[in-house]
Amino acid sequence: MRVKSWSSVVLALMLCGVVILAGCSGSKGSSNNGATGTDTGGKTETANPPQSTQDTLIVGRGGDSASLDPAIVTDGESLKITHQVFDSLLEYKEGTTEVQGSLAESWTVSEDGLKYTFKLRQGVKFHDGTDFNADAVVFNFTRWSDPKSEYKFEGDSFDYYDSMFGPDGKRIIKEAKAVDANTVEFTLNQPQAPFLQNLAMSSFGIASPAAIQEKKENFKNEPVGTGPFVFKEWKRNDSITLEKNPSYWREELPKLNRVIVRSIPDNSARFNALQSGEIDLMEDLSPDDLATLEGNPNLQKIERPSNNVGYVGFNLKQKPFDDVKVRQALSHAVNKQAIIEAFFAGQAIPAVNPLPPSLWGYNDSIQDYEYDLEKAKQLLAEAGYPNGLPDEYTFYAMPVPRPYMPDGKKVAEVIQADFEKIGVKVKIESPEWATYLDDAKAGEKADIFMLGWTGDNGDPDNFLYTLLDKDAIPSNNYSYYANDKLHEILIAAQKETEQSKREELYKQAQDIIKVDAPWVPLVHTTPLLAAKANVKGFVPAPTGTEYYYNVYFE
Amino acid sequence: MKSYILKRLFIMVPVLIGMTMIVFSIIHAIPGDPAETILGQKATEQSKEALREQLGLHNPWYQQYFTYIGDLLQGDLGQSIRTKVPIAEEITPYLAATAELTFAAMAFAIIFGVNAGIISAWKQNSWFDYISMLVALIGVSMPIFWLGLMEQWIFSLELQWLPSIGRMNQRDPVEAVTNLYLLDSILAGRFDQLWTVIKHLILPSVALGTIPMAVIARMTRSSMLEVMNSDYVRTAKAKGLSQFFVVYKHALKNAFIPVLTVIGLQTGALLGGAVLTETIFAWPGVGRYIYEAISSRDYPVIQSGILIIAFVFVFINLIVDLLYAAVDPRIRYR
């Protein structure tokens, strides 16, 4: 290359600069009258009255899916998408956790609670055109339960199947059998009270056997179900595009032609995008933005029914937290009301029990440990620590915002200050999220930690047994809390099929947990979503996974 | 020149090998069982064993290293733990997205930085000089995430001139062929989308390009001032050549050499800032790809991502060195 030609490159570059400058100023002049219209669907329409209503919904959320095969994932972000593509045999009525038929139209249960017979909906087709029938159902259940299934691909595990219907060796479902093309019969090894409730979870979406056989490993990137929307395209970390299933079995649905779900990790950026009209609906609004949202007439606030708990857990493997008096003392030292006022913008209530009050079986006769530092000191003294606890303890505060805890570190600081007043020193640590969860599970590093849970299926079992039974060590019982009496009650409740009796058992369970105080239940939050004012028909689900099929634009 | 290029390429070889060694040792340097590090404590013995098999962890380390290099040479970067998709396949759209953003940011930084620096030097101590140097000072000290959110607030919320997130109008997308959307929309003949792609590029590239722009402007100014006081420029002026010609043709040619270094360094540094920019503007680039991999401990992805960025860095340095040699012939005979 010669010097001469090089300097002409620079000159050319500079010319470009001038052109771009001119271009910029030009755009600034013209764009006021709707030049950005192509981006902001809503706005164009106000500027030029539309011929037809808008039919593409753009949803903004914090993270991307991990995989699109509902059976192998456990994270909510993945299930939100698969819920649109797949139907399960049963489903929850919109906005509730009440079970209703979906791919199964009706069912009967045998007297002993061991046989469930499902009549399937007829004439339903998978998105690839193959028929949905009893064989397809059996194919899916066999795939999930048979550890040697050739359709269990390398590295996959069916975690939700294992946790709801028992791991290999302890399977609840003995057999799934096709009686005829439209009838499936399940035989259980033992009665399971929440069986129907469990079947309705989005993890048990029925996949097209033909598609799994043909796509193999790739099925998790190109899912095929019978749901209201057909999977179109997945740009990782960017967007997932779904299109209307024209032959969906629910007539006239879905109302939208297309749904695009975008990952916008930053909460403020996501809210900006909603305000500027680039997305129509956003998840996880931070409570700080609530005032702005309410001041904007073009937007609406959507509240997800509260179905979660945020808590501070004690690690019972570590001294002195194995002492119930110490745990009770610390329970008296947490000012829940002040925390809610400071960090939740009123979108939370103080938690008394591990169970949210919206769930049946909630024990409302339990009185919370009131905020009383004197009483806390007295209890510490009774435990043999009149001058406070001897050491400094590690308090894990989550590094990422969660629906039940928008800012873990700040909440931890408030608790730290109160603990200090009764002579308990803690140092706050926030390792990155994956390490945090691993450490909490191992129970080695943190003495006190913060975590939470969003209910999967509207059954108290999904909170009490899943989080606090001794069987759940070390899966979700991060406190290493084991109480044999409690275990007996929870197992009895699983086998009992009459709901009123189960309710009684769960109330007893909460009494035991209250006294043992393995956690300080902190809050039940109402997670916030926001949408453009003209988005209608969106019904938020307590489980966090809702259908978009009823959504339309006004 | 040809021999210089060959020599320069030859020097790259040990550098690249060194890099692969460092990246290779990432998993092995962490104490404990690599399979457990990757899969976490909850993994079953069976899945850990499967992973050891897949990664060849049973073999002696040198054998593992040669397998790794062999795979690399065949373009095999391994498989993502989280998504189980081959990384080479998965990373392409991210790389394209980052390339487009980085290119736009550098174009912005160079065009505005170089011109601001030249004019500041030319009109030294004028109001333009003061203002542009003040802007440059603010520019280097501005946190990217703050600048990004401010831009969104002003230009997309308040003024509604520009879109705040994403890469193009999603309601009517163009099919991704090269994943460089500027190119894709031209290939598809969709000039309406080309326009929205450009508009989507403006805010993130300004956010990302501001620091390099400021650094380039300051470097250009000081380097130009030095050259402008030299004898040959004075001679050129004395010959009665026009101001513009003297500044842009004669002075810039020599003043540009140090600027070139700064441009090279800044392009490399952009890769760091890209993570923040990509997060704020929901830009699906390689920075976010690696970030996500780190938070989910997807070690093969972290390894490959770092390796690719290191390669890009070395490649940029090579280009800068070659440009030097082209600008200043003395360099290649040294």
Short mmCIF file of C-alpha atoms in Angstrom, two decimals, chain A residues 55 83 222 233 238 277 376-377 384 393:
data_model
loop_
_atom_site.label_atom_id
_atom_site.label_comp_id
_atom_site.label_asym_id
_atom_site.label_seq_id
_atom_site.Cartn_x
_atom_site.Cartn_y
_atom_site.Cartn_z
CA ASP A 55 -51.59 -8.51 15.76
CA HIS A 83 -46.26 -23.14 27.72
CA GLU A 222 -37.19 -26.70 17.54
CA GLU A 233 -37.35 -18.89 15.39
CA ASP A 238 -32.25 -11.91 21.71
CA GLY A 277 -43.31 1.46 22.45
CA ALA A 376 -34.69 -11.26 71.29
CA LYS A 377 -31.93 -10.45 73.79
CA GLY A 384 -26.62 -19.10 77.00
CA TYR A 393 -21.35 -15.07 60.95
#
